[in-house]
Amino acid sequence: MKKVIEAKHLNKYFYKPVEFHVLKDIDLSIYSGEFAAIVGPSGSGKSTLLYALSSLDREYEGEVLFNDVELKTLTNQKLAYLRNRSIGFIFQFHYLLADFTALDNVMLPGLKLGELPPEELKEKAMQKLDLLGIADQAMKKVNRLSGGQQQRVSIARALINEPRIIFCDEPTGNLDSKNAMVVFDMLKNLTREYDQTILMVTHDDSFSSKTDRQIQLLDGKIIDRETP
Ligand SMILES: Nc1ncnc2c1ncn2[C@@H]1O[C@H](COP(=O)(O)OP(=O)(O)OP(=O)(O)O)[C@@H](O)[C@H]1O
Ligand SMILES: [Mg+2]
C-alpha cells in the first residue's frame, strides 16, 4: 500500500495564553484509497492534527511527509502549488463565494492551476457537479442553494483538480441528519468508485464507524487505531 501522508513524531504546542502541548508524538500514515476518520472528544486536537497533516499549518516539531516529501522543506510557492494541485479541502462551513454560481466556484481552483483551457475546465466542472447530483444547480448563485447542495458544491470544488487526498473537517457538521447522510454517502462513494483517498475529522460515531479506519485521539494522543 502506498503512503500518501505520513506523520513522524509530530508534536505541537500553543504558546498563548499559556504553553499547551496540543499534539503529542503523533505517528500516523494514511494510505492510498482509504477512507479514514479521526475521532475524539471536543478539544482533543482533531482539527489541529488535520491542519498539520494537510499542510495548512507547519508550526510543529517532527515531520509530515506528503508522497515522501517533507512539507517543511518546501518553499511557500511550492507548498501553494502542492495544495492546489494535490490536496482537496472540505470544511464544516463551505467557504464558497456566495455571489458566484456553483459552476464558477467549482472552476476556480482549476483556473488558478491553469492546466486546462477554460472550455475544457468548464466541462470538467459540470461533470463533477453531475457526479454529486447537482448539475441542474450549476448556474445558480450559491447563496440560493440549500445547505446540503452548498456542501456538495464544495465537494465538487475539492475534486476539480483531481487531488491525491481530500481532508475534511466535520463536513457534515452543519447539515441536518438527512443531508448529512447524503453528503457522507457521496464522500464514501468517491473512495469506493474512484479510489479517492479521504481523511475526515468527525465526532459522529454513526459516520466514523462506516469508514475504513478510525483513529482515536484523546488529549492530543492517538489512543487507538484500527489497522489499515
Ligand atoms: N490557536 C490556538 N491557541 C491556543 N489554543 C488552541 C488554539 N487552537 C486550538 N487550541 C486548543 O487546542 C485544543 C485542540 O483544539 P482542536 O480545535 O484541535 O480540537 P478538536 O478536537 O478539533 O475539537 P472540536 O471537536 O471541538 O472541533 C483545544 O484545547 C483548543 O482550545
Ligand atoms: Mg475541530
Coordinates of C-alpha atoms and ligand atoms in Angstrom, one line a residue:
M1 CA 0.0 0.0 0.0
K2 CA 1.3 3.4 -1.0
K3 CA 1.5 6.0 1.8
V4 CA 0.0 9.4 0.9
I5 CA 0.6 11.1 4.2
E6 CA 3.0 10.2 7.0
A7 CA 3.5 12.0 10.3
K8 CA 6.6 11.1 12.3
H9 CA 6.9 12.2 16.0
L10 CA 4.6 15.1 15.4
N11 CA 4.4 17.4 18.4
K12 CA 2.7 20.7 18.5
Y13 CA 2.5 23.4 21.2
F14 CA 0.4 26.5 21.5
Y15 CA 2.1 29.3 23.5
K16 CA -0.7 31.7 24.1
P17 CA -2.3 32.3 26.6
V18 CA -0.1 29.6 28.3
E19 CA 2.1 26.9 26.9
F20 CA 0.0 23.9 25.9
H21 CA 1.1 20.6 24.4
V22 CA -1.7 20.0 21.9
L23 CA -0.3 17.2 19.8
K24 CA 1.8 14.5 21.5
D25 CA 4.2 12.4 19.5
I26 CA 1.8 11.5 16.7
D27 CA 3.0 8.8 14.3
L28 CA 0.4 8.1 11.6
S29 CA 0.2 7.1 8.0
I30 CA -2.7 7.5 5.6
Y31 CA -2.7 5.1 2.6
S32 CA -3.8 5.5 -0.9
G33 CA -7.5 4.8 -1.5
E34 CA -8.5 4.6 2.2
F35 CA -11.3 6.4 3.9
A36 CA -10.0 7.2 7.4
A37 CA -11.6 9.0 10.2
I38 CA -10.0 11.0 13.1
V39 CA -12.4 10.8 16.1
G40 CA -12.3 12.0 19.6
P41 CA -13.9 14.4 22.0
S42 CA -14.1 18.2 21.5
G43 CA -10.7 19.7 22.3
S44 CA -8.8 16.5 21.8
G45 CA -6.8 18.0 18.9
K46 CA -8.6 16.7 15.8
S47 CA -8.7 19.9 13.8
T48 CA -5.1 20.8 14.9
L49 CA -3.9 17.4 13.6
L50 CA -5.8 17.8 10.4
Y51 CA -4.3 21.2 9.7
A52 CA -0.8 19.9 10.3
L53 CA -1.3 16.8 8.1
S54 CA -2.9 18.9 5.3
S55 CA -0.1 21.4 5.1
L56 CA -2.2 24.3 6.3
D57 CA -0.1 24.5 9.4
R58 CA 3.7 23.9 9.5
E59 CA 4.4 25.2 13.0
Y60 CA 5.2 21.9 14.7
E61 CA 8.0 19.7 15.7
G62 CA 8.6 16.4 13.9
E63 CA 7.8 15.7 10.2
V64 CA 4.9 15.4 7.9
L65 CA 5.6 13.8 4.6
F66 CA 3.4 14.0 1.5
N67 CA 4.2 11.4 -1.1
D68 CA 7.5 11.0 0.8
V69 CA 8.4 14.7 0.6
E70 CA 8.7 16.6 3.9
L71 CA 6.4 19.5 3.9
K72 CA 8.7 21.8 5.9
T73 CA 11.4 21.6 3.2
L74 CA 9.1 23.2 0.6
T75 CA 9.2 26.9 -0.2
N76 CA 5.9 28.8 0.3
Q77 CA 5.5 28.8 -3.5
K78 CA 6.0 25.1 -3.9
L79 CA 3.6 24.5 -1.0
A80 CA 0.9 26.7 -2.5
Y81 CA 1.3 24.7 -5.8
L82 CA 1.1 21.4 -3.9
R83 CA -2.1 22.4 -2.1
N84 CA -3.8 23.5 -5.3
R85 CA -2.5 20.5 -7.4
S86 CA -2.8 17.6 -5.0
I87 CA -4.9 18.4 -1.9
G88 CA -8.7 19.0 -1.6
F89 CA -10.3 20.6 1.4
I90 CA -13.8 20.4 2.7
F91 CA -14.7 22.2 5.9
Q92 CA -17.8 22.4 8.1
F93 CA -18.5 25.8 6.6
H94 CA -18.1 25.7 2.9
Y95 CA -16.2 29.0 2.2
L96 CA -17.8 29.2 -1.2
L97 CA -18.1 32.6 -2.9
A98 CA -21.7 33.5 -2.2
D99 CA -22.2 35.8 -5.2
F100 CA -20.8 33.4 -7.7
T101 CA -22.5 30.5 -9.4
A102 CA -22.0 26.9 -8.3
L103 CA -20.2 26.3 -11.6
D104 CA -17.8 29.3 -11.1
N105 CA -17.0 28.2 -7.6
V106 CA -16.1 24.7 -8.8
M107 CA -14.0 26.0 -11.7
L108 CA -12.0 28.5 -9.5
P109 CA -9.2 26.2 -8.2
G110 CA -8.8 24.8 -11.8
L111 CA -8.5 28.3 -13.3
K112 CA -5.8 29.0 -10.7
L113 CA -4.0 25.9 -11.6
G114 CA -4.2 26.7 -15.3
E115 CA -3.6 23.2 -16.7
L116 CA -6.8 23.2 -18.8
P117 CA -8.3 25.7 -21.2
P118 CA -11.4 27.3 -19.7
E119 CA -13.8 25.4 -22.0
E120 CA -12.4 22.0 -21.0
L121 CA -12.4 23.1 -17.4
K122 CA -16.0 24.1 -17.6
E123 CA -16.9 20.7 -19.0
K124 CA -15.0 19.0 -16.2
A125 CA -16.6 21.2 -13.5
M126 CA -20.0 20.2 -14.9
Q127 CA -19.0 16.5 -14.7
K128 CA -18.1 17.0 -11.0
L129 CA -21.4 18.7 -10.3
D130 CA -23.2 15.9 -12.1
L131 CA -21.3 13.3 -10.1
L132 CA -22.7 15.0 -7.0
G133 CA -26.2 15.1 -8.3
I134 CA -26.4 18.9 -8.6
A135 CA -25.7 19.6 -12.3
D136 CA -29.1 21.2 -12.6
Q137 CA -28.0 23.8 -10.0
A138 CA -24.8 24.9 -11.8
M139 CA -26.0 28.3 -12.9
K140 CA -27.4 29.3 -9.6
K141 CA -25.6 31.6 -7.2
V142 CA -24.5 29.5 -4.2
N143 CA -26.4 31.7 -1.7
R144 CA -29.6 30.4 -3.4
L145 CA -28.8 26.8 -2.7
S146 CA -29.7 24.7 0.3
G147 CA -27.1 23.8 2.9
G148 CA -26.7 20.3 1.5
Q149 CA -26.4 21.5 -2.0
Q150 CA -23.8 24.0 -1.0
Q151 CA -21.7 21.4 0.7
R152 CA -22.0 19.2 -2.4
V153 CA -20.6 22.2 -4.4
S154 CA -17.7 22.4 -2.0
I155 CA -17.0 18.7 -2.6
A156 CA -17.1 19.3 -6.4
R157 CA -14.7 22.1 -5.9
A158 CA -12.4 19.9 -3.9
L159 CA -12.4 17.4 -6.7
I160 CA -11.8 19.7 -9.7
N161 CA -8.0 19.2 -9.8
E162 CA -8.2 15.5 -9.0
P163 CA -6.4 15.7 -5.7
R164 CA -4.3 12.9 -4.3
I165 CA -6.1 13.3 -1.0
I166 CA -9.1 15.1 0.4
F167 CA -9.1 16.4 4.0
C168 CA -12.5 17.1 5.6
D169 CA -13.1 18.7 9.0
E170 CA -16.7 17.9 10.2
P171 CA -18.0 18.0 6.6
T172 CA -21.5 17.1 7.7
G173 CA -21.4 19.2 11.0
N174 CA -23.6 22.0 9.7
L175 CA -26.2 19.8 8.0
D176 CA -29.5 18.3 9.1
S177 CA -29.3 14.5 9.5
K178 CA -30.8 13.7 6.1
N179 CA -28.4 16.0 4.2
A180 CA -25.5 14.8 6.4
M181 CA -26.2 11.3 5.3
V182 CA -26.3 12.3 1.6
V183 CA -23.0 14.1 1.9
F184 CA -21.4 11.3 3.8
D185 CA -22.5 8.7 1.3
M186 CA -21.1 10.8 -1.5
L187 CA -17.7 11.0 0.2
K188 CA -17.7 7.3 0.8
N189 CA -18.7 6.6 -2.8
L190 CA -15.7 8.7 -4.0
T191 CA -13.4 6.3 -2.1
R192 CA -15.2 3.3 -3.5
E193 CA -15.8 4.2 -7.1
Y194 CA -12.9 6.5 -7.8
D195 CA -10.3 5.3 -5.3
Q196 CA -10.1 8.7 -3.8
T197 CA -8.1 8.9 -0.5
I198 CA -10.1 10.8 2.2
L199 CA -9.1 11.7 5.8
M200 CA -12.1 13.0 7.7
V201 CA -12.5 14.5 11.2
T202 CA -15.8 13.8 12.8
H203 CA -17.2 13.4 16.2
D204 CA -20.2 11.5 14.9
D205 CA -19.8 7.8 15.6
S206 CA -22.6 6.8 13.2
F207 CA -20.4 8.1 10.4
S208 CA -16.9 7.2 11.6
S209 CA -18.0 3.6 12.1
K210 CA -18.8 3.4 8.4
T211 CA -15.3 4.5 7.3
D212 CA -12.4 2.0 6.7
R213 CA -10.4 3.0 9.7
Q214 CA -10.9 5.1 12.9
I215 CA -8.0 6.9 14.5
Q216 CA -8.9 7.9 18.1
L217 CA -7.5 11.0 19.7
L218 CA -7.6 11.9 23.4
D219 CA -5.8 14.8 24.9
G220 CA -3.6 15.1 21.8
K221 CA -2.5 11.5 21.7
I222 CA -3.6 8.6 19.5
I223 CA -5.1 6.2 21.9
D224 CA -6.4 3.6 19.5
R225 CA -6.3 3.0 15.8
E226 CA -7.5 0.3 13.5
T227 CA -5.1 -1.3 11.1
P228 CA -5.3 -0.1 7.5
Ligands
LIG1 N1 -4.8 28.9 18.2 C1 -4.9 28.3 19.4 N2 -4.3 28.8 20.5 C2 -4.3 28.2 21.7 N3 -5.0 27.0 21.9 C3 -5.7 26.5 20.8 C4 -5.6 27.1 19.6 N4 -6.4 26.3 18.7 C5 -6.8 25.3 19.4 N5 -6.4 25.4 20.7 C6 -6.7 24.4 21.8 O1 -6.1 23.1 21.4 C7 -7.0 22.1 21.7 C8 -7.4 21.3 20.5 O2 -8.2 22.1 19.6 P1 -8.8 21.5 18.3 O3 -9.5 22.6 17.6 O4 -7.8 20.7 17.5 O5 -9.9 20.4 18.9 P2 -10.9 19.5 18.2 O6 -10.6 18.1 18.6 O7 -10.9 19.8 16.7 O8 -12.3 19.9 18.9 P3 -13.8 20.1 18.2 O9 -14.4 18.7 18.2 O10 -14.5 20.9 19.3 O11 -13.7 20.8 16.9 C9 -8.2 22.7 22.4 O12 -7.9 22.6 23.8 C10 -8.1 24.2 22.0 O13 -8.7 25.0 23.0
MG2 MG -12.3 20.7 15.4

